[in-house]
Short mmCIF file of C-alpha atoms and ligand atoms in Angstrom, two decimals:
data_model
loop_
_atom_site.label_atom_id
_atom_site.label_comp_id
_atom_site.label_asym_id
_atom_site.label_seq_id
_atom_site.Cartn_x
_atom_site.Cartn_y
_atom_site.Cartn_z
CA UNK A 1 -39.13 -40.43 1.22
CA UNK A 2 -37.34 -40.14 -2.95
CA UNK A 3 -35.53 -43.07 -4.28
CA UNK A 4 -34.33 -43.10 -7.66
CA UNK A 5 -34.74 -46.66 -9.91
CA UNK A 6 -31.14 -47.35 -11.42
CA UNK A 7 -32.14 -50.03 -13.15
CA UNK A 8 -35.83 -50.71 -14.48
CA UNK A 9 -36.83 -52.03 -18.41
CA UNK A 10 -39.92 -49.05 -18.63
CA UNK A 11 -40.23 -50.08 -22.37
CA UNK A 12 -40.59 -53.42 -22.02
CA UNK A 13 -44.04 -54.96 -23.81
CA UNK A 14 -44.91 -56.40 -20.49
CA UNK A 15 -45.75 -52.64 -19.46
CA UNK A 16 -47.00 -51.60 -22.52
CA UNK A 17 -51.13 -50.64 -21.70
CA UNK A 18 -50.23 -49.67 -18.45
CA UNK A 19 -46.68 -47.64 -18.54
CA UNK A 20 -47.57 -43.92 -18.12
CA UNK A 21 -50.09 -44.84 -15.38
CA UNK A 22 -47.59 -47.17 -13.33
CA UNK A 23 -45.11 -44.29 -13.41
CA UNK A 24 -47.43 -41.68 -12.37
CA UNK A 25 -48.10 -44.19 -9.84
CA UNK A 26 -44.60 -44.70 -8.51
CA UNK A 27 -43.59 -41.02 -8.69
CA UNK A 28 -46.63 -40.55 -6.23
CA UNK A 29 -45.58 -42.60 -4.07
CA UNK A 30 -42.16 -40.53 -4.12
CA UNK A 31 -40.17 -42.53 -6.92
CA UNK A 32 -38.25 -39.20 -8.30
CA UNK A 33 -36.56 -40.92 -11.39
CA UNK A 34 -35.31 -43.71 -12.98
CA UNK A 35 -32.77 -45.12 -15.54
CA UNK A 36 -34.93 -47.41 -18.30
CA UNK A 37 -32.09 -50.13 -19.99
CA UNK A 38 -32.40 -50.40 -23.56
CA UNK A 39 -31.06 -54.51 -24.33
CA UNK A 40 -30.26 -54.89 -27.88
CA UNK A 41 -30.46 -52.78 -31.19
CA UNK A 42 -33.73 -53.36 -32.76
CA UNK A 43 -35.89 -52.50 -29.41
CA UNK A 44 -33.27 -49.36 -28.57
CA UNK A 45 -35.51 -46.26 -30.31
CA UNK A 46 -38.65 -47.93 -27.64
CA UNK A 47 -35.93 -47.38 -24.44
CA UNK A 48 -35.21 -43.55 -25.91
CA UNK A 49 -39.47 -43.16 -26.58
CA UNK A 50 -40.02 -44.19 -23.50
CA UNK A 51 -37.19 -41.80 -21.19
CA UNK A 52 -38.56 -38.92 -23.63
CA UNK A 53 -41.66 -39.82 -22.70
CA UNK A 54 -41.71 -40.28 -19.28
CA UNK A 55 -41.02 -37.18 -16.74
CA UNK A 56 -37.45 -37.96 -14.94
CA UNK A 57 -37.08 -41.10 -17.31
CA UNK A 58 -32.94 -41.53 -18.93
CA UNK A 59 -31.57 -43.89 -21.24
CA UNK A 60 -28.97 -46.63 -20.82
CA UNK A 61 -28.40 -48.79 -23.96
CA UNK A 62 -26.08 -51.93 -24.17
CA UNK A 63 -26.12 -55.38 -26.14
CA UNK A 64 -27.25 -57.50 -23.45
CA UNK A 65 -25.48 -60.58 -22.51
CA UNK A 66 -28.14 -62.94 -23.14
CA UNK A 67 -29.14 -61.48 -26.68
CA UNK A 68 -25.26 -61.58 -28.38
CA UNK A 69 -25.46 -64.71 -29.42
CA UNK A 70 -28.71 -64.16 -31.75
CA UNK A 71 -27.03 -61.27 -33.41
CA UNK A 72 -24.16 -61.61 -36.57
CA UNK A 73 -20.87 -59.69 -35.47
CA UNK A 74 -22.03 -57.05 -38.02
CA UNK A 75 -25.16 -56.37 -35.57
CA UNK A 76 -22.80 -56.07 -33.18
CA UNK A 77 -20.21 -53.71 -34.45
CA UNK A 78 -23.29 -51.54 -35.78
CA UNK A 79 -25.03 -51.68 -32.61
CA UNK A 80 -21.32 -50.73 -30.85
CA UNK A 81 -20.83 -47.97 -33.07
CA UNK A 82 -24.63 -46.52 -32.47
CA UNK A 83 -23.97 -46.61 -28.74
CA UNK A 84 -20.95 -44.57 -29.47
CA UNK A 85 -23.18 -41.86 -31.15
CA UNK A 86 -25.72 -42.14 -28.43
CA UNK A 87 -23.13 -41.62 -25.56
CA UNK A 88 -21.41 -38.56 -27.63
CA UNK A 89 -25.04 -36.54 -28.54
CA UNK A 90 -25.87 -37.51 -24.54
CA UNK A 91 -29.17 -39.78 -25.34
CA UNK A 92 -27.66 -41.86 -23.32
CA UNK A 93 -26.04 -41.55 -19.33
CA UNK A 94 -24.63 -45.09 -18.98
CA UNK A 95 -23.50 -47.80 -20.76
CA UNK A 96 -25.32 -50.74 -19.67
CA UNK A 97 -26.54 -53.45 -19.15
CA UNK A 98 -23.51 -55.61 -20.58
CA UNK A 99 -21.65 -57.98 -18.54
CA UNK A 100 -21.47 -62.18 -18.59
CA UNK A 101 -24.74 -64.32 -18.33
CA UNK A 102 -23.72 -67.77 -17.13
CA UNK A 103 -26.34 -69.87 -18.22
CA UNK A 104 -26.21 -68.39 -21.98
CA UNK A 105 -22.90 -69.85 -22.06
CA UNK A 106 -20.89 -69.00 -25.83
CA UNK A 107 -18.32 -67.25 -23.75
CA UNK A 108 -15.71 -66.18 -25.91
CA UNK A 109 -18.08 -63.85 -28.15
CA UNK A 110 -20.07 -62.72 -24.35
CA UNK A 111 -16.29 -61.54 -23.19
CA UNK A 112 -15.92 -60.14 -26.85
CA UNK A 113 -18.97 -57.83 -26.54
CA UNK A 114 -18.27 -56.93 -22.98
CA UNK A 115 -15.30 -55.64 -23.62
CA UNK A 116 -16.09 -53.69 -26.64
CA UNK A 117 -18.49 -51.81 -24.02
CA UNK A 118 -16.04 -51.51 -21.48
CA UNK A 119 -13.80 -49.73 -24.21
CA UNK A 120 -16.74 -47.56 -24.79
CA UNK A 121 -17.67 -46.59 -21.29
CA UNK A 122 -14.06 -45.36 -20.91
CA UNK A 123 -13.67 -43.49 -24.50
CA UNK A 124 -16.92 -41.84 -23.39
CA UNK A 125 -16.84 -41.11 -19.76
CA UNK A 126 -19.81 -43.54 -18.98
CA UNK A 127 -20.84 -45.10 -15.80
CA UNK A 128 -20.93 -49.32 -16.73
CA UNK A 129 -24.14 -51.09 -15.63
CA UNK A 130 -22.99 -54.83 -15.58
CA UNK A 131 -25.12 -57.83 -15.92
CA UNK A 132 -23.05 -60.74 -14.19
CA UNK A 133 -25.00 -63.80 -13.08
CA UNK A 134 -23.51 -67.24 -12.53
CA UNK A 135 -20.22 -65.52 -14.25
CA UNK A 136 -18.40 -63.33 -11.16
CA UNK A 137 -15.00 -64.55 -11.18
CA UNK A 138 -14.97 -64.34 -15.24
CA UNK A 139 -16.39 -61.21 -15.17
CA UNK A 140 -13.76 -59.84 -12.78
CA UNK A 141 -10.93 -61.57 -14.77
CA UNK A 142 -12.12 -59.23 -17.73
CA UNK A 143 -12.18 -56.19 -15.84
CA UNK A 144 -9.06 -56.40 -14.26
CA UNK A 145 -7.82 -57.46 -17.67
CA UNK A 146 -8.98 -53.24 -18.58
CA UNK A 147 -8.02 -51.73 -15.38
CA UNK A 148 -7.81 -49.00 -14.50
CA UNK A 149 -11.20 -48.25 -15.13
CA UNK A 150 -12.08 -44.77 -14.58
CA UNK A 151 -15.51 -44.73 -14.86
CA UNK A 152 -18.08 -45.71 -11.80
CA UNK A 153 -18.82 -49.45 -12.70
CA UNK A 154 -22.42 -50.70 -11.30
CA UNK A 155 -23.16 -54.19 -9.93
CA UNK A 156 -26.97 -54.27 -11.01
CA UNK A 157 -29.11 -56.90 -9.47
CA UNK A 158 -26.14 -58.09 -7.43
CA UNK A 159 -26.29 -61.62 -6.70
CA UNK A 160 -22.17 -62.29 -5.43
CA UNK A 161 -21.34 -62.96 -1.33
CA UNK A 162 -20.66 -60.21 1.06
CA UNK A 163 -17.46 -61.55 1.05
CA UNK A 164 -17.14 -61.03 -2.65
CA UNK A 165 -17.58 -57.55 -2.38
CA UNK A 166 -14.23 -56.77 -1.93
CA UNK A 167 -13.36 -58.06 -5.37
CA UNK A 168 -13.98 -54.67 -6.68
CA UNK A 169 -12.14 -52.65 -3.74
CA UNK A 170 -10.15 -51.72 -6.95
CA UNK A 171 -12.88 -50.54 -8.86
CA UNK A 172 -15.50 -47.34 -8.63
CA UNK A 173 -18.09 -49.72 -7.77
CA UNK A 174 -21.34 -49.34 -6.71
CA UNK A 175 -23.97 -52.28 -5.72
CA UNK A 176 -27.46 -52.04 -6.63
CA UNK A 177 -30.04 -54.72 -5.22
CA UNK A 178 -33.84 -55.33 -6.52
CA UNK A 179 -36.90 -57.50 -5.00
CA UNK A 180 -34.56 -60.31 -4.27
CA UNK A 181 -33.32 -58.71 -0.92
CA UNK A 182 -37.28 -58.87 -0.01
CA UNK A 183 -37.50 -62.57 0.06
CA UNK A 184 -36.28 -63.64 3.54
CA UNK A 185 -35.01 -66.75 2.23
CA UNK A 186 -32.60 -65.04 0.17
CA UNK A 187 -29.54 -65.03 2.59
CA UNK A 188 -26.97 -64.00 -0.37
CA UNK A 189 -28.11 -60.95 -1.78
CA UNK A 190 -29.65 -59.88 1.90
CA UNK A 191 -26.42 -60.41 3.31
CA UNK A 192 -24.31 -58.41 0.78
CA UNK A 193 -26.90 -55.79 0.91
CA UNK A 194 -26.22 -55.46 4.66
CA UNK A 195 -22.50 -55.67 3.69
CA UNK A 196 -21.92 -53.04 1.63
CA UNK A 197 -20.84 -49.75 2.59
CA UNK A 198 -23.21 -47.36 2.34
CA UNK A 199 -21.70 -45.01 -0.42
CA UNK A 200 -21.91 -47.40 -2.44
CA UNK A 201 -25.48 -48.80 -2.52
CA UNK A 202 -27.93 -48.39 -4.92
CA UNK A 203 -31.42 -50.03 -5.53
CA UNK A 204 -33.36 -51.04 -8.77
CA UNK A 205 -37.19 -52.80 -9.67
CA UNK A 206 -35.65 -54.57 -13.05
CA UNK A 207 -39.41 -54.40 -13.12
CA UNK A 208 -41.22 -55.65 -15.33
CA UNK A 209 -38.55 -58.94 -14.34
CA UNK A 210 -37.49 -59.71 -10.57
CA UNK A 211 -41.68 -60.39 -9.35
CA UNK A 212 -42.28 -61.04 -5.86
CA UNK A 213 -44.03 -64.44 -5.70
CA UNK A 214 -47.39 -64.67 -7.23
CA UNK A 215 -46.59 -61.63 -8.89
CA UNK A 216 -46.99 -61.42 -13.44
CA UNK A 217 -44.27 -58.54 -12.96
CA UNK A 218 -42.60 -55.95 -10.92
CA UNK A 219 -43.70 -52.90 -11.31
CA UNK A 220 -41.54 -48.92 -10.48
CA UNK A 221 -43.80 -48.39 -7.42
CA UNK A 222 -41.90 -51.76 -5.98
CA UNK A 223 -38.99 -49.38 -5.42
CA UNK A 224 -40.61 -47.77 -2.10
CA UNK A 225 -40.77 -51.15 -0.68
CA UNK A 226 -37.47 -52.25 -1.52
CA UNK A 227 -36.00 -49.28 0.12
CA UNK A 228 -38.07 -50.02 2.84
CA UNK A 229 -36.84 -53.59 3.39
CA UNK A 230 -33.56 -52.28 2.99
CA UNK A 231 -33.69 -49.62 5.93
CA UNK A 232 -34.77 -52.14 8.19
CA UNK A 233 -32.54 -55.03 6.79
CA UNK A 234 -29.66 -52.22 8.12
CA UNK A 235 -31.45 -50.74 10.93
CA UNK A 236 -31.29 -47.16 9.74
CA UNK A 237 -34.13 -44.68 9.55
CA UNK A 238 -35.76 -44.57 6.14
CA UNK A 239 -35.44 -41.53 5.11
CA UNK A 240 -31.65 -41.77 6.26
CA UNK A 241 -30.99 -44.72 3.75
CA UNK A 242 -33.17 -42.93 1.18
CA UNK A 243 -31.40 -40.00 1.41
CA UNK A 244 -27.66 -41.32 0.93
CA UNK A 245 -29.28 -43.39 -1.58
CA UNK A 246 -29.98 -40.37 -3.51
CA UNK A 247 -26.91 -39.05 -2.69
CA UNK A 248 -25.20 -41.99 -4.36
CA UNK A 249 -27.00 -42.30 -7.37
CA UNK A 250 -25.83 -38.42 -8.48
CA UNK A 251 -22.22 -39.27 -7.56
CA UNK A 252 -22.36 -42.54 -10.15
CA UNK A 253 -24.44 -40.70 -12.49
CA UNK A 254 -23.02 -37.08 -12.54
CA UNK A 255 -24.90 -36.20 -15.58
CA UNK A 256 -28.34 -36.22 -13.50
CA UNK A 257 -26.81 -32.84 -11.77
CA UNK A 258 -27.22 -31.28 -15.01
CA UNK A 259 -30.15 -32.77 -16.43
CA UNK A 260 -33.90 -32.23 -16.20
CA UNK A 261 -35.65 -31.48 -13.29
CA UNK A 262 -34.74 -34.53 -11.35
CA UNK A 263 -32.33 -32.44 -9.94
CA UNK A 264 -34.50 -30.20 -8.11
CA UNK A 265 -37.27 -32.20 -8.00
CA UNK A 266 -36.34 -34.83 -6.43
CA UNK A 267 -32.29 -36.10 -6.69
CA UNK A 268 -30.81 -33.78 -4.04
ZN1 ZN B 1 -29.85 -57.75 -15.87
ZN1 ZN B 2 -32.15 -55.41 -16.55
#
C-alpha cells in the first residue's frame, strides 16, 4: 500500500531531533510523499529546508488563520507578495493553509487575508488548502463571494457534516481527513468521511498536531493507519482506497506529475 500526506507541518520544532528518521520511517512503511505547510513568514525558509531536504517532500506556504492577527498589514502584504514569487519560481505547489479559524475571532482582517490568497491561488493556478474550523458557513460566504474558482480548493482536516458536503458541489473540492476519523467517538468527521465521494478524498497526519490520545504528537507514519481506518470505515479493500487516493492527490496537485520522483516512485 502508497498514500501520499496532503497535509503534514514536517518543519515544525516539535519534530526537530527526530525529522529525517520519522520520514525514513513513514516512507518504509509505504508513505510515498507528502505536502509540508509553511504557516506564516518568519518560519517559511524552515517549510522550503525541510521539502528540499526531505526525499518526495513539497512546499505549501500561506499566512495562517490563527497567526494574522499578530502580524502588522505590512507583514501581510510582504508575506502576500513573497507567496506570489514562490508560486511563480514553483517553490511552492499550493497555496495553503489559509481559511477562517473560529475561535481566533478578529474576522474582518481573517476574511481580508483569505481573500488576498484566494486572489493568489487563481492569478497563479494554485490548488487552495483551507483551514476552516468553527467558521463553515463564513468561509463559504467568502468563496462564493470569488466564484468561479478555477483552481481545486482542499477541505484539510475537515470537520463540517456529511450533509454539508454539498456546500461545495460548486466548487473543485476535495476533502481531506486526519487522526480524527480514528477516534470512534467522532461521529462528524467519520460520517463525512464515509460521505464523500470517492474522487474526492484525500487524507493528511497534520502531524506533529491531531495526536491520538496519550499521544505528545502525530507523527507521518500515522498516515498508514489512517488509511487503514478509512478502508474499513467504507468497506473497500485497502489497497483499493489507497490507490484512488493516489489517484486523487495527482488530479488536485497536477504539478506532482511533473515533479521529482514521486511520480514514479510512488504517486501513480
Ligand atoms: Zn489547519
Ligand atoms: Zn495544518
Amino acid at each position: 500500500m502508497r498514500c501520499f500526506d496532503t497535509h503534514i507541518h514536517l518543519d515544525d520544532p516539535a519534530l526537530e531531533d527526530r525529522r529525517t528518521t520519522l520520514w525514513q520511517q513513514a516512507l518504509d512503511a509505504g508513505v510515498c510523499g507528502a505536502i509540508t505547510i509553511g504557516v506564516e513568514p518568519k518560519t517559511w525558509q524552515r517549510a522550503l529546508q525541510t521539502a528540499s531536504e526531505l526525499k518526495n517532500v513539497h512546499a505549501a506556504m500561506a499566512i495562517h488563520p490563527m497567526v494574522v492577527a499578530n502580524l502588522s498589514p505590512n507583514e501581510i502584504d510582504q508575506g502576500v507578495e513573497r507567496l506570489d514569487e514562490c508560486a511563480r519560481t514553483g517553490s511552492i505547489l499550493a497555496i495553503g493553509e489559509c481559511g477562517l479559524h473560529g475561535p481566533a475571532g478578529n474576522f474582518e482582517l481573517q476574511i481580508k487575508v483569505f481573500e488576498q490568497h484566494i486572489a493568489l491561488a487563481k492569478k497563479s493556478h494554485l490548488p487552495l488548502l483551507l483551514h476552516v474550523y468553527r467558521a463553515h458557513a463564513m468561509a463559504l460566504s467568502v468563496l462564493q463571494k470569488h466564484a468561479p474558482i478555477d483552481v481545486p480548493i482542499v477541505m484539510h482536516s475537515y470537520s463540517g457534516s456529511a450533509q454539508s458536503l454539498a456546500d461545495f458541489a460548486h466548487f473543485d473540492a476535495y476533502f481531506c481527513f486526519a487522526s480524527a476519523i480514528r477516534n470512534p467517538l467522532a461521529k462528524k468527521p467519520r460520517g463525512a468521511a464515509k460521505a464523500v465521494a470517492l474522487n474526492r478524498l484525500l487524507v493528511e497526519t497534520d502531524a506533529p498536531f491531531q495526536p491520538t490520545r496519550g499521544a505528545a504528537h502525530s507523527c507521518p507514519i500515522d498516515l498508514v493507519s489512517i488509511v487503514t481506518e478509512l478502508a474499513s470505515l467504507r468497506e473497500m479493500p485497502l489497497n483499493a482506497l489507497a490507490e484512488a487516493l493516489l489517484h486523487n492527490t495527482t488530479r488536485c496537485f497536477p504539478s506532482l506529475h511533473d515533479c521529482c520522483s514521486c511520480n514514479g516512485d510512488g504517486v501513480a
